[in-house]
Amino acid sequence: MLREPGHPLTIEELVLAPPGPGEVEIRIAASGICHSDVSYFNGAWEGVRPAVYGHEGAGVVAAVGPGVSEVAPGQRVLVTLVRACGTCFFCDHEQPALCDASFPLDAPGPLTTRDGEPVVHGFRTAAFAERVVVHESQVVPIPDGLPYDCASLLACGVLTGFGAVAKTARVEAGAHVVVIGAGGVGLNSIQASAIAGAASTVAVDLDESKLEVARQFGATQAFSPNNGDVRDAVLGLTDGRGADYVFVTVGSVSAMESGMELLRRGGDLVVVGMTPTGASASYDPTTLAHDSRSIVGSKMGSSVPAIDVPAFAVLYTQGLLKLDELISGRYPLELINEAVASTASGGALRNVIVFDIDA
């Protein structure tokens, strides 16, 4: 539980309300640590506290509330932060991550301290815990052959990074792609680009140790801005035009600004990473109009979890989607602060909190 930004997380016993109508209780087996969690931990994003975060969960259904028919107790599932009503404007347009409906779980939420103090249900999931209660729309069944730790990554990192390429931008075969950031999200953008048949996929990261990993995930070239002009390298690969697509998977204003300089005329800058609250980037609007460039936001990779997660599971079982290779470390809940510190340092791709469950 986070009580104050910048302070260690505390492990406490909380009270979890039972699932109500349309809700599901899950015993968590694995929960990935995303940089979005870290942004709340270090105060980069505003938020109400105390709170439990974690939004890349996988486990076993423990109980279901009235009206739930898609999953049953004992079923293996993953849990996403995408809570969708299925009937609003955004859901009707296959944008469930933008659903604007209200749910009973939104307030006050299912968590309280033993003294009755409300605890924020972080990311509508609160998966850094032994059990969670979420809306049924957040739960997607997973096959037996998909390990829990790998499955947890599908809930955000893969949906976001892979989806940005395959769903938001719809990168076509033969395209020239640049991915800025070769972390847990960026590597998924890289492997999605490779699977799409891109002519070149250029990985850019300040951490040179991640550049070799990027090549293993399908990058055809990998550069650090510290070791030369990335723009010259991209222009050299594209007959001087620039990239068709640039994906910025880190929450860096400078990366979002420099990404525009790597684009060809008519190219798309896809913003995936999220900056600290209040940050702003600067672009010359004349360049946008004159060169017909686009800036596109991508929340959760424009994904529909109920459709995309099963597709990712198939790619994994076929050996086409790397998941095991994304995991840098597995930690028990008691060592979550060490796992968070490793993630915050930039040295980890994805650290995963694992729980012992019989399933």
Coordinates of C-alpha atoms in Angstrom, one line a residue:
M1 CA 0.0 0.0 0.0
L2 CA 1.2 3.5 -0.8
R3 CA 0.6 6.0 2.0
E4 CA 3.0 8.8 0.9
P5 CA 4.8 9.3 -2.5
G6 CA 8.5 8.8 -2.2
H7 CA 8.2 6.5 0.8
P8 CA 8.5 2.7 0.8
L9 CA 5.3 0.7 0.2
T10 CA 3.9 -1.0 3.2
I11 CA 2.4 -4.5 3.4
E12 CA -0.8 -4.4 5.4
E13 CA -3.9 -6.6 5.9
L14 CA -6.9 -5.0 4.3
V15 CA -10.6 -5.8 4.1
L16 CA -11.8 -6.8 0.6
A17 CA -15.5 -6.6 -0.1
P18 CA -17.0 -9.7 -1.8
P19 CA -17.9 -9.4 -5.5
G20 CA -21.2 -7.7 -6.2
P21 CA -23.4 -8.0 -9.3
G22 CA -21.2 -8.3 -12.4
E23 CA -18.0 -8.5 -10.3
V24 CA -15.3 -11.2 -10.0
E25 CA -12.9 -12.0 -7.2
I26 CA -9.5 -13.4 -8.3
R27 CA -6.6 -15.0 -6.4
I28 CA -3.5 -13.3 -7.8
A29 CA -0.7 -15.5 -8.9
A30 CA 1.5 -12.9 -10.6
S31 CA 1.5 -9.1 -10.9
G32 CA 3.9 -7.2 -13.2
I33 CA 5.3 -3.8 -12.1
C34 CA 4.7 -1.1 -14.7
H35 CA 6.3 2.3 -14.9
S36 CA 2.8 3.7 -14.5
D37 CA 2.8 2.3 -11.0
V38 CA 6.2 3.8 -10.3
S39 CA 4.9 7.2 -11.5
Y40 CA 2.4 7.1 -8.6
F41 CA 4.9 5.8 -6.1
N42 CA 7.4 8.6 -6.8
G43 CA 4.8 11.4 -7.0
A44 CA 5.1 12.1 -10.7
W45 CA 1.3 11.7 -11.0
E46 CA -1.2 13.1 -8.6
G47 CA -3.4 10.7 -6.7
V48 CA -5.5 10.1 -3.6
R49 CA -4.0 8.0 -0.9
P50 CA -3.8 5.5 0.8
A51 CA -3.9 3.4 -2.3
V52 CA -3.0 -0.1 -3.6
Y53 CA -1.6 -0.2 -7.1
G54 CA -0.7 -2.9 -9.6
H55 CA -2.6 -3.5 -12.8
E56 CA -0.9 -6.4 -14.6
G57 CA -2.5 -9.3 -12.8
A58 CA -3.0 -13.0 -13.5
G59 CA -4.5 -15.7 -11.3
V60 CA -7.5 -17.8 -10.6
V61 CA -11.2 -16.9 -10.2
A62 CA -12.1 -17.4 -6.6
A63 CA -15.7 -16.2 -6.7
V64 CA -18.2 -14.5 -8.9
G65 CA -21.1 -12.1 -8.2
P66 CA -24.6 -12.3 -9.4
G67 CA -25.0 -12.2 -13.2
V68 CA -21.5 -13.2 -14.1
S69 CA -21.5 -15.8 -16.8
E70 CA -18.3 -15.5 -18.8
V71 CA -16.0 -16.9 -16.1
A72 CA -16.4 -19.4 -13.2
P73 CA -14.5 -20.2 -10.0
G74 CA -11.3 -22.1 -10.7
Q75 CA -10.8 -20.6 -14.1
R76 CA -7.3 -19.1 -15.1
V77 CA -7.6 -15.5 -16.0
L78 CA -5.7 -12.2 -16.4
V79 CA -6.9 -8.9 -15.1
T80 CA -6.6 -5.6 -16.9
L81 CA -7.4 -2.0 -15.9
V82 CA -9.8 -1.7 -18.8
R83 CA -13.2 -1.5 -17.2
A84 CA -15.9 -1.2 -19.9
C85 CA -19.7 -1.1 -19.9
G86 CA -20.1 -2.4 -23.5
T87 CA -22.8 0.0 -24.4
C88 CA -21.5 3.6 -24.2
F89 CA -20.3 5.6 -27.3
F90 CA -16.7 4.5 -26.9
C91 CA -17.5 0.8 -26.3
D92 CA -19.7 0.9 -29.4
H93 CA -16.7 2.2 -31.3
E94 CA -14.4 -0.6 -30.1
Q95 CA -12.6 1.8 -27.7
P96 CA -13.2 0.1 -24.4
A97 CA -10.2 1.8 -22.8
L98 CA -12.0 5.1 -23.2
C99 CA -15.3 3.9 -21.6
D100 CA -16.8 6.7 -19.7
A101 CA -19.5 4.8 -17.8
S102 CA -19.6 4.7 -14.0
F103 CA -19.4 1.5 -12.0
P104 CA -20.2 0.7 -8.3
L105 CA -16.6 -0.3 -7.9
D106 CA -15.5 3.2 -8.9
A107 CA -16.5 4.7 -5.5
P108 CA -15.9 4.0 -2.8
G109 CA -14.2 0.8 -4.1
P110 CA -13.9 -2.6 -2.5
L111 CA -10.9 -1.9 -0.2
T112 CA -10.8 -0.6 3.4
T113 CA -8.3 -0.9 6.2
R114 CA -9.3 -3.0 9.2
D115 CA -10.4 0.2 10.9
G116 CA -12.8 1.0 8.0
E117 CA -10.6 3.7 6.3
P118 CA -11.2 3.7 2.5
V119 CA -8.3 2.6 0.4
V120 CA -8.1 3.7 -3.2
H121 CA -8.5 0.8 -5.7
G122 CA -5.5 1.9 -7.8
F123 CA -5.9 1.6 -11.6
R124 CA -9.3 0.0 -10.8
T125 CA -7.3 -3.2 -10.1
A126 CA -5.1 -3.0 -7.0
A127 CA -3.2 -6.2 -8.1
F128 CA -0.3 -5.9 -5.7
A129 CA -2.3 -8.0 -3.4
E130 CA -3.3 -11.6 -2.7
R131 CA -6.8 -11.1 -4.0
V132 CA -8.7 -8.5 -6.1
V133 CA -12.3 -7.7 -6.9
V134 CA -12.9 -6.2 -10.3
H135 CA -15.7 -5.8 -12.9
E136 CA -16.2 -8.8 -15.2
S137 CA -15.1 -6.7 -18.2
Q138 CA -11.6 -6.6 -16.7
V139 CA -11.2 -10.4 -16.7
V140 CA -10.0 -12.4 -19.7
P141 CA -9.6 -16.2 -19.6
I142 CA -6.1 -17.6 -20.4
P143 CA -5.1 -21.0 -21.7
D144 CA -3.4 -23.6 -19.5
G145 CA -0.2 -23.4 -21.5
L146 CA 0.4 -19.7 -20.6
P147 CA 2.3 -19.3 -17.4
Y148 CA 0.9 -16.7 -14.9
D149 CA 4.0 -14.5 -14.9
C150 CA 3.9 -14.3 -18.7
A151 CA 0.2 -13.8 -18.8
S152 CA 0.4 -10.9 -16.4
L153 CA 2.4 -8.9 -18.9
L154 CA -0.4 -9.2 -21.5
A155 CA -2.6 -7.1 -19.2
C156 CA -0.8 -3.8 -19.9
G157 CA 2.8 -3.9 -21.3
V158 CA 2.0 -6.1 -24.3
L159 CA -1.5 -4.6 -24.9
T160 CA 0.0 -1.1 -24.9
G161 CA 3.2 -1.6 -26.8
F162 CA 2.1 -4.2 -29.3
G163 CA -1.3 -2.7 -29.7
A164 CA 0.2 0.8 -30.5
V165 CA 1.8 -0.8 -33.6
A166 CA -0.8 -3.3 -34.6
K167 CA -4.0 -1.5 -33.6
T168 CA -3.4 2.3 -33.3
A169 CA -1.0 2.8 -36.2
R170 CA -1.7 -0.4 -38.1
V171 CA 1.9 -0.6 -39.4
E172 CA 2.1 -2.2 -42.8
A173 CA 4.7 -4.5 -44.2
G174 CA 7.6 -2.6 -45.7
A175 CA 7.3 0.4 -43.4
H176 CA 10.2 2.1 -41.7
V177 CA 9.7 2.3 -37.9
V178 CA 11.5 3.9 -35.0
V179 CA 10.7 3.0 -31.4
I180 CA 12.1 5.3 -28.8
G181 CA 12.4 3.4 -25.5
A182 CA 13.4 -0.3 -25.3
G183 CA 11.8 -1.1 -22.0
G184 CA 8.8 -3.3 -21.2
V185 CA 6.5 -1.4 -23.5
G186 CA 8.9 -0.5 -26.2
L187 CA 10.1 -4.0 -26.7
N188 CA 6.6 -5.0 -27.5
S189 CA 6.3 -2.3 -30.1
I190 CA 9.6 -3.6 -31.6
Q191 CA 8.4 -7.2 -31.8
A192 CA 5.0 -6.1 -33.2
S193 CA 6.8 -4.1 -35.9
A194 CA 8.9 -7.1 -36.8
I195 CA 5.9 -9.4 -36.9
A196 CA 4.1 -6.8 -39.1
G197 CA 7.0 -7.2 -41.6
A198 CA 8.5 -3.7 -41.3
A199 CA 11.4 -3.0 -43.6
S200 CA 13.4 -1.6 -40.7
T201 CA 12.8 -1.2 -37.0
V202 CA 15.1 1.2 -35.3
A203 CA 15.3 1.0 -31.5
V204 CA 16.5 4.1 -29.6
D205 CA 17.4 4.1 -25.9
L206 CA 19.8 5.9 -23.6
D207 CA 20.6 2.6 -21.9
E208 CA 23.0 0.8 -24.2
S209 CA 22.4 -2.5 -22.4
K210 CA 18.9 -2.5 -23.7
L211 CA 20.0 -2.1 -27.3
E212 CA 21.2 -5.6 -27.7
V213 CA 17.9 -6.9 -26.1
A214 CA 16.1 -4.7 -28.7
R215 CA 17.8 -6.6 -31.5
Q216 CA 16.7 -9.9 -30.0
F217 CA 13.1 -8.7 -30.1
G218 CA 13.4 -7.8 -33.8
A219 CA 15.1 -4.4 -34.1
T220 CA 17.1 -4.2 -37.3
Q221 CA 19.2 -1.3 -35.9
A222 CA 19.7 0.1 -32.4
F223 CA 21.2 3.4 -31.4
S224 CA 21.9 5.5 -28.3
P225 CA 21.6 9.2 -28.6
N226 CA 24.8 9.4 -26.6
N227 CA 26.8 7.8 -29.4
G228 CA 25.8 9.8 -32.5
D229 CA 23.0 11.5 -34.3
V230 CA 20.0 9.2 -34.5
R231 CA 18.4 11.4 -37.1
D232 CA 21.3 11.0 -39.5
A233 CA 21.1 7.2 -39.0
V234 CA 17.3 7.2 -39.7
L235 CA 17.7 9.4 -42.8
G236 CA 20.4 7.1 -44.0
L237 CA 18.1 4.1 -43.8
T238 CA 15.2 5.8 -45.6
D239 CA 16.9 7.6 -48.6
G240 CA 16.7 10.8 -46.6
R241 CA 13.0 10.8 -46.1
G242 CA 12.7 9.8 -42.4
A243 CA 10.6 7.1 -40.7
D244 CA 7.0 6.3 -41.6
Y245 CA 6.2 5.8 -37.9
V246 CA 7.9 6.9 -34.7
F247 CA 6.6 5.4 -31.4
V248 CA 7.6 7.1 -28.2
T249 CA 7.1 4.6 -25.5
V250 CA 8.7 6.5 -22.7
G251 CA 7.3 9.4 -20.6
S252 CA 9.9 11.9 -21.8
V253 CA 9.0 15.3 -23.2
S254 CA 12.4 15.5 -25.0
A255 CA 11.8 12.1 -26.6
M256 CA 8.4 13.2 -27.8
E257 CA 9.9 16.4 -29.3
S258 CA 12.8 14.7 -30.9
G259 CA 10.6 12.0 -32.3
M260 CA 9.0 14.5 -34.7
E261 CA 12.4 15.2 -36.2
L262 CA 12.7 11.5 -37.2
L263 CA 9.5 11.4 -39.2
R264 CA 9.1 11.7 -43.0
R265 CA 6.6 14.0 -44.5
G266 CA 3.2 12.3 -44.1
G267 CA 4.5 10.2 -41.2
D268 CA 2.9 9.5 -37.8
L269 CA 4.2 10.2 -34.4
V270 CA 2.5 7.8 -32.0
V271 CA 2.7 8.9 -28.3
V272 CA 2.5 5.9 -26.0
G273 CA 4.4 6.9 -22.9
M274 CA 2.9 9.2 -20.3
T275 CA 4.8 12.2 -18.9
P276 CA 4.6 13.6 -15.3
T277 CA 1.4 15.6 -14.6
G278 CA 1.7 19.1 -16.1
A279 CA 4.4 18.4 -18.6
S280 CA 4.0 19.9 -22.1
A281 CA 5.8 19.3 -25.4
S282 CA 6.4 21.9 -28.1
Y283 CA 5.9 21.5 -31.9
D284 CA 5.9 23.9 -34.8
P285 CA 2.3 23.7 -36.1
T286 CA 3.5 24.9 -39.5
T287 CA 5.6 21.8 -39.9
L288 CA 2.6 19.7 -39.0
A289 CA 0.5 21.2 -41.7
H290 CA 3.1 21.7 -44.4
D291 CA 4.6 18.2 -44.0
S292 CA 1.2 16.6 -43.3
R293 CA 2.6 14.9 -40.2
S294 CA 0.3 13.5 -37.5
I295 CA 0.5 13.2 -33.7
V296 CA -1.5 10.3 -32.5
G297 CA -2.1 9.2 -28.9
S298 CA -2.4 5.5 -28.0
K299 CA -4.0 4.5 -24.8
M300 CA -3.6 0.8 -24.0
G301 CA -2.7 0.2 -27.6
S302 CA -6.3 0.8 -28.8
S303 CA -6.8 -2.8 -27.7
V304 CA -9.9 -4.8 -27.0
P305 CA -8.6 -7.2 -24.3
A306 CA -11.3 -9.8 -24.9
I307 CA -10.2 -10.1 -28.5
D308 CA -6.5 -9.3 -28.4
V309 CA -5.4 -11.3 -25.3
P310 CA -6.5 -14.6 -26.8
A311 CA -4.6 -13.6 -30.0
F312 CA -1.5 -12.9 -28.1
A313 CA -1.8 -16.2 -26.3
V314 CA -1.8 -17.9 -29.7
L315 CA 1.3 -16.0 -30.8
Y316 CA 3.1 -17.0 -27.6
T317 CA 2.3 -20.7 -28.0
Q318 CA 3.4 -20.5 -31.6
G319 CA 6.8 -19.1 -30.5
L320 CA 6.2 -15.8 -32.3
L321 CA 5.6 -13.5 -29.2
K322 CA 8.4 -13.2 -26.6
L323 CA 7.1 -13.0 -23.1
D324 CA 9.5 -15.0 -20.9
E325 CA 12.3 -12.9 -22.2
L326 CA 10.6 -9.7 -21.0
I327 CA 10.8 -10.8 -17.3
S328 CA 13.9 -9.4 -15.6
G329 CA 13.1 -10.7 -12.1
R330 CA 10.5 -12.5 -10.0
Y331 CA 9.9 -11.3 -6.4
P332 CA 7.7 -12.3 -3.5
L333 CA 5.4 -9.6 -2.2
E334 CA 7.7 -9.1 0.8
L335 CA 10.4 -7.7 -1.6
I336 CA 8.2 -5.4 -3.6
N337 CA 10.2 -2.3 -2.7
E338 CA 13.3 -3.9 -4.1
A339 CA 11.4 -4.9 -7.2
V340 CA 10.1 -1.3 -7.6
A341 CA 13.6 0.2 -7.1
S342 CA 14.9 -2.1 -9.8
T343 CA 12.2 -1.0 -12.1
A344 CA 12.6 2.7 -11.3
S345 CA 16.3 2.5 -12.0
G346 CA 15.6 1.6 -15.6
G347 CA 17.7 -1.6 -15.4
A348 CA 14.7 -3.9 -15.6
L349 CA 12.4 -4.8 -18.5
R350 CA 9.6 -6.1 -16.4
N351 CA 9.8 -7.3 -12.8
V352 CA 6.9 -9.5 -11.6
I353 CA 5.5 -10.0 -8.1
V354 CA 4.7 -13.7 -7.6
F355 CA 2.4 -15.4 -5.1
D356 CA 2.1 -19.0 -4.1
I357 CA -1.3 -20.3 -5.0
D358 CA -2.6 -23.8 -5.6
A359 CA -4.1 -23.9 -9.1

